Amino acid sequence: MLGMEPTIGKDVLLTDTFLGPYTEIKDHCELESVSMGQFSYCAGYNQIFAAEIGNFCSIASFVRINPGNHPCYTRVAQHHFTYRRSLFGFGEDDEEFFAARRERRVVIGHDVWLGHGVTVMPGVKIGNGAVVGSGAVVTHDVEPYSVVAGVPAKKIKMRFDPDTIARLESTRWWEWDYAVIKERLKDFYNIPAFLEKYAPSSSVAADTVL
């Protein structure tokens, strides 16, 4: 059973990474400069660099987030000997190259599902509740609660109507703690009842006016 301490599989490499409670990183993952919120997980064989990942995110196997780009247009050679110089005995690494990559962080909201083999390119933001279909290459920001797929990824549809989305957002259920979620678990299986209980239409409308 998962707990307050992250659950880490075998052959996992974590560098400068924060993992929240009830998180799970399965086998053969590599995370560097990553923050991952509570209850989120990686299913295995993931490579994630310079990313902010929210709570309750589901990341399938072989997902890559913020992959490195080679200098295709600015240098004679694309090969990494020009920036991973120490690997070949050519002196110190090109720190400016790596710093520029770190600055283009990926930001993933809460309750996001990334399907098998998804690639999220540098600097992309994916909104709360979004779904990214298997094999997609995400090159642009993804709207909250949208479903995207393809290469490059394009919007297929929205998960819910605008009113439902606004009401779900207003509950901020992903910030509830373990005890509250356990107590209210049965409410998660019925969207209309959940919204009526935790985000009545009138209260959401009033908040919007304010």
Short mmCIF file of C-alpha atoms in Angstrom, two decimals:
data_model
loop_
_atom_site.label_atom_id
_atom_site.label_comp_id
_atom_site.label_asym_id
_atom_site.label_seq_id
_atom_site.Cartn_x
_atom_site.Cartn_y
_atom_site.Cartn_z
CA MET A 1 0.00 0.00 0.00
CA LEU A 2 1.23 3.49 -0.81
CA GLY A 3 1.93 5.92 2.00
CA MET A 4 3.33 9.28 3.02
CA GLU A 5 6.78 8.29 1.76
CA PRO A 6 7.07 7.91 -2.05
CA THR A 7 7.23 4.37 -3.39
CA ILE A 8 10.24 3.89 -5.67
CA GLY A 9 10.79 0.91 -8.00
CA LYS A 10 14.06 -0.61 -9.16
CA ASP A 11 16.60 1.08 -11.44
CA VAL A 12 15.12 4.53 -10.77
CA LEU A 13 17.35 7.61 -10.97
CA LEU A 14 16.16 10.72 -9.14
CA THR A 15 18.16 13.96 -9.31
CA ASP A 16 17.05 17.22 -7.68
CA THR A 17 13.50 15.85 -7.51
CA PHE A 18 10.65 16.27 -5.01
CA LEU A 19 7.92 13.63 -4.68
CA GLY A 20 4.78 14.22 -2.63
CA PRO A 21 2.93 11.71 -0.43
CA TYR A 22 1.24 8.67 -2.01
CA THR A 23 3.34 9.03 -5.17
CA GLU A 24 4.78 6.03 -7.00
CA ILE A 25 7.68 5.83 -9.43
CA LYS A 26 7.82 2.39 -11.02
CA ASP A 27 10.84 0.64 -12.52
CA HIS A 28 13.35 2.17 -14.93
CA CYS A 29 12.41 5.83 -14.58
CA GLU A 30 14.70 8.85 -14.70
CA LEU A 31 13.57 12.15 -13.19
CA GLU A 32 15.73 15.26 -12.96
CA SER A 33 14.72 18.69 -11.66
CA VAL A 34 11.13 17.52 -11.17
CA SER A 35 8.41 18.31 -8.64
CA MET A 36 5.53 15.81 -8.45
CA GLY A 37 2.45 16.37 -6.30
CA GLN A 38 0.53 13.96 -4.10
CA PHE A 39 -0.99 10.76 -5.49
CA SER A 40 0.68 11.16 -8.91
CA TYR A 41 2.54 8.22 -10.45
CA CYS A 42 4.81 7.09 -13.27
CA ALA A 43 4.05 3.64 -14.71
CA GLY A 44 7.64 2.88 -15.69
CA TYR A 45 10.31 3.60 -18.29
CA ASN A 46 9.67 7.35 -18.07
CA GLN A 47 12.19 10.12 -18.67
CA ILE A 48 11.18 13.44 -17.15
CA PHE A 49 13.31 16.59 -17.03
CA ALA A 50 12.62 20.08 -15.64
CA ALA A 51 8.90 19.68 -14.96
CA GLU A 52 6.25 20.70 -12.45
CA ILE A 53 3.67 17.92 -12.15
CA GLY A 54 0.48 18.44 -10.15
CA ASN A 55 -1.52 16.16 -7.90
CA PHE A 56 -3.31 12.97 -9.03
CA CYS A 57 -1.54 12.79 -12.39
CA SER A 58 -1.45 9.46 -14.24
CA ILE A 59 1.65 8.99 -16.40
CA ALA A 60 1.69 5.79 -18.45
CA SER A 61 4.80 3.86 -19.49
CA PHE A 62 7.39 5.23 -21.93
CA VAL A 63 6.28 8.83 -21.51
CA ARG A 64 8.96 11.43 -22.06
CA ILE A 65 8.58 14.95 -20.69
CA ASN A 66 10.85 17.80 -21.76
CA PRO A 67 13.25 15.83 -23.97
CA GLY A 68 16.55 17.41 -24.91
CA ASN A 69 16.98 19.04 -28.30
CA HIS A 70 20.17 18.91 -30.33
CA PRO A 71 21.66 22.14 -31.77
CA CYS A 72 20.40 21.56 -35.32
CA TYR A 73 20.82 25.08 -36.68
CA THR A 74 23.47 26.83 -34.60
CA ARG A 75 26.42 24.44 -34.71
CA VAL A 76 28.27 22.51 -37.37
CA ALA A 77 27.60 19.21 -35.58
CA GLN A 78 24.33 18.12 -33.98
CA HIS A 79 26.11 15.48 -31.89
CA HIS A 80 26.32 15.96 -28.12
CA PHE A 81 30.11 16.10 -28.08
CA THR A 82 29.66 19.88 -28.50
CA TYR A 83 27.85 20.22 -25.15
CA ARG A 84 28.62 17.01 -23.22
CA ARG A 85 32.30 17.77 -23.69
CA SER A 86 33.58 16.07 -20.55
CA LEU A 87 32.20 12.74 -21.76
CA PHE A 88 34.75 12.77 -24.58
CA GLY A 89 37.63 14.47 -22.81
CA PHE A 90 37.02 17.77 -24.60
CA GLY A 91 36.91 19.89 -21.44
CA GLU A 92 34.03 21.11 -19.31
CA ASP A 93 30.40 20.68 -20.34
CA ASP A 94 28.50 23.55 -21.98
CA GLU A 95 26.60 24.79 -18.92
CA GLU A 96 24.78 27.51 -20.87
CA PHE A 97 23.27 24.84 -23.12
CA PHE A 98 21.93 22.88 -20.14
CA ALA A 99 20.76 26.02 -18.29
CA ALA A 100 18.69 27.08 -21.30
CA ARG A 101 17.04 23.66 -21.32
CA ARG A 102 16.23 23.83 -17.60
CA GLU A 103 14.56 27.20 -18.06
CA ARG A 104 11.98 25.73 -20.48
CA ARG A 105 10.13 23.83 -17.78
CA VAL A 106 7.03 21.80 -18.52
CA VAL A 107 4.04 22.53 -16.28
CA ILE A 108 1.37 19.85 -15.86
CA GLY A 109 -1.78 20.59 -13.88
CA HIS A 110 -3.77 18.33 -11.58
CA ASP A 111 -5.58 15.09 -12.53
CA VAL A 112 -3.88 14.93 -15.95
CA TRP A 113 -3.62 11.61 -17.81
CA LEU A 114 -0.72 11.08 -20.21
CA GLY A 115 -1.18 7.92 -22.28
CA HIS A 116 1.43 5.36 -23.29
CA GLY A 117 4.38 6.75 -25.21
CA VAL A 118 3.43 10.42 -25.01
CA THR A 119 6.11 13.06 -25.58
CA VAL A 120 5.68 16.53 -24.06
CA MET A 121 8.01 19.07 -25.61
CA PRO A 122 9.91 21.77 -23.66
CA GLY A 123 7.98 24.74 -22.30
CA VAL A 124 4.52 23.21 -22.73
CA LYS A 125 1.73 23.71 -20.18
CA ILE A 126 -1.02 21.10 -19.78
CA GLY A 127 -4.13 22.21 -17.92
CA ASN A 128 -6.03 20.48 -15.14
CA GLY A 129 -8.05 17.41 -16.07
CA ALA A 130 -6.61 17.07 -19.58
CA VAL A 131 -6.18 13.75 -21.39
CA VAL A 132 -3.32 13.16 -23.84
CA GLY A 133 -3.79 10.13 -26.09
CA SER A 134 -1.17 7.41 -26.50
CA GLY A 135 1.72 8.25 -28.79
CA ALA A 136 0.91 11.95 -28.97
CA VAL A 137 3.62 14.57 -29.35
CA VAL A 138 2.54 17.69 -27.46
CA THR A 139 4.14 20.79 -28.95
CA HIS A 140 1.70 23.46 -27.69
CA ASP A 141 -0.21 24.22 -24.49
CA VAL A 142 -3.19 21.98 -23.75
CA GLU A 143 -6.49 23.43 -22.57
CA PRO A 144 -7.83 22.22 -19.20
CA TYR A 145 -10.24 19.27 -19.47
CA SER A 146 -9.55 18.81 -23.17
CA VAL A 147 -8.72 15.53 -24.92
CA VAL A 148 -5.82 15.75 -27.37
CA ALA A 149 -4.08 13.18 -29.56
CA GLY A 150 -1.89 12.86 -32.63
CA VAL A 151 1.43 14.10 -33.97
CA PRO A 152 1.46 16.96 -33.32
CA ALA A 153 -1.28 16.71 -30.70
CA LYS A 154 -4.58 18.40 -31.56
CA LYS A 155 -7.78 18.81 -29.58
CA ILE A 156 -10.38 16.15 -30.23
CA LYS A 157 -13.04 17.21 -27.75
CA MET A 158 -13.70 18.52 -24.25
CA ARG A 159 -14.38 16.10 -21.41
CA PHE A 160 -17.25 18.18 -20.02
CA ASP A 161 -19.36 21.26 -20.79
CA PRO A 162 -18.09 24.67 -19.59
CA ASP A 163 -20.40 24.80 -16.55
CA THR A 164 -19.29 21.36 -15.32
CA ILE A 165 -15.64 22.32 -15.80
CA ALA A 166 -16.07 25.55 -13.85
CA ARG A 167 -17.80 23.76 -11.01
CA LEU A 168 -15.19 20.98 -10.87
CA GLU A 169 -12.42 23.58 -10.82
CA SER A 170 -14.13 25.45 -7.99
CA THR A 171 -14.01 22.38 -5.71
CA ARG A 172 -10.22 22.07 -5.98
CA TRP A 173 -10.70 18.48 -4.84
CA TRP A 174 -7.08 17.65 -5.72
CA GLU A 175 -6.01 19.69 -2.69
CA TRP A 176 -8.07 17.60 -0.26
CA ASP A 177 -5.99 15.52 2.11
CA TYR A 178 -6.03 11.76 2.45
CA ALA A 179 -8.62 11.63 5.23
CA VAL A 180 -11.08 13.85 3.37
CA ILE A 181 -10.75 11.90 0.13
CA LYS A 182 -11.23 8.61 1.95
CA GLU A 183 -14.33 9.96 3.66
CA ARG A 184 -15.79 11.30 0.41
CA LEU A 185 -14.64 8.50 -1.92
CA LYS A 186 -18.15 7.33 -2.80
CA ASP A 187 -18.97 10.82 -4.10
CA PHE A 188 -16.36 10.55 -6.88
CA TYR A 189 -18.43 7.99 -8.81
CA ASN A 190 -21.32 10.31 -9.65
CA ILE A 191 -20.44 13.63 -11.26
CA PRO A 192 -23.84 15.38 -10.90
CA ALA A 193 -24.13 14.35 -7.26
CA PHE A 194 -20.53 15.39 -6.57
CA LEU A 195 -21.12 18.82 -8.05
CA GLU A 196 -24.42 19.30 -6.27
CA LYS A 197 -22.75 18.48 -2.97
CA TYR A 198 -19.48 20.39 -3.33
CA ALA A 199 -20.13 23.01 -6.04
CA PRO A 200 -23.80 24.02 -6.31
CA SER A 201 -24.47 26.05 -9.48
CA SER A 202 -25.61 29.10 -7.53
CA SER A 203 -22.43 29.31 -5.46
CA VAL A 204 -20.19 28.98 -8.52
CA ALA A 205 -22.15 31.70 -10.30
CA ALA A 206 -21.78 33.97 -7.27
CA ASP A 207 -18.03 33.39 -7.17
CA THR A 208 -17.79 34.23 -10.88
CA VAL A 209 -19.57 37.56 -10.37
CA LEU A 210 -17.25 38.48 -7.52
#
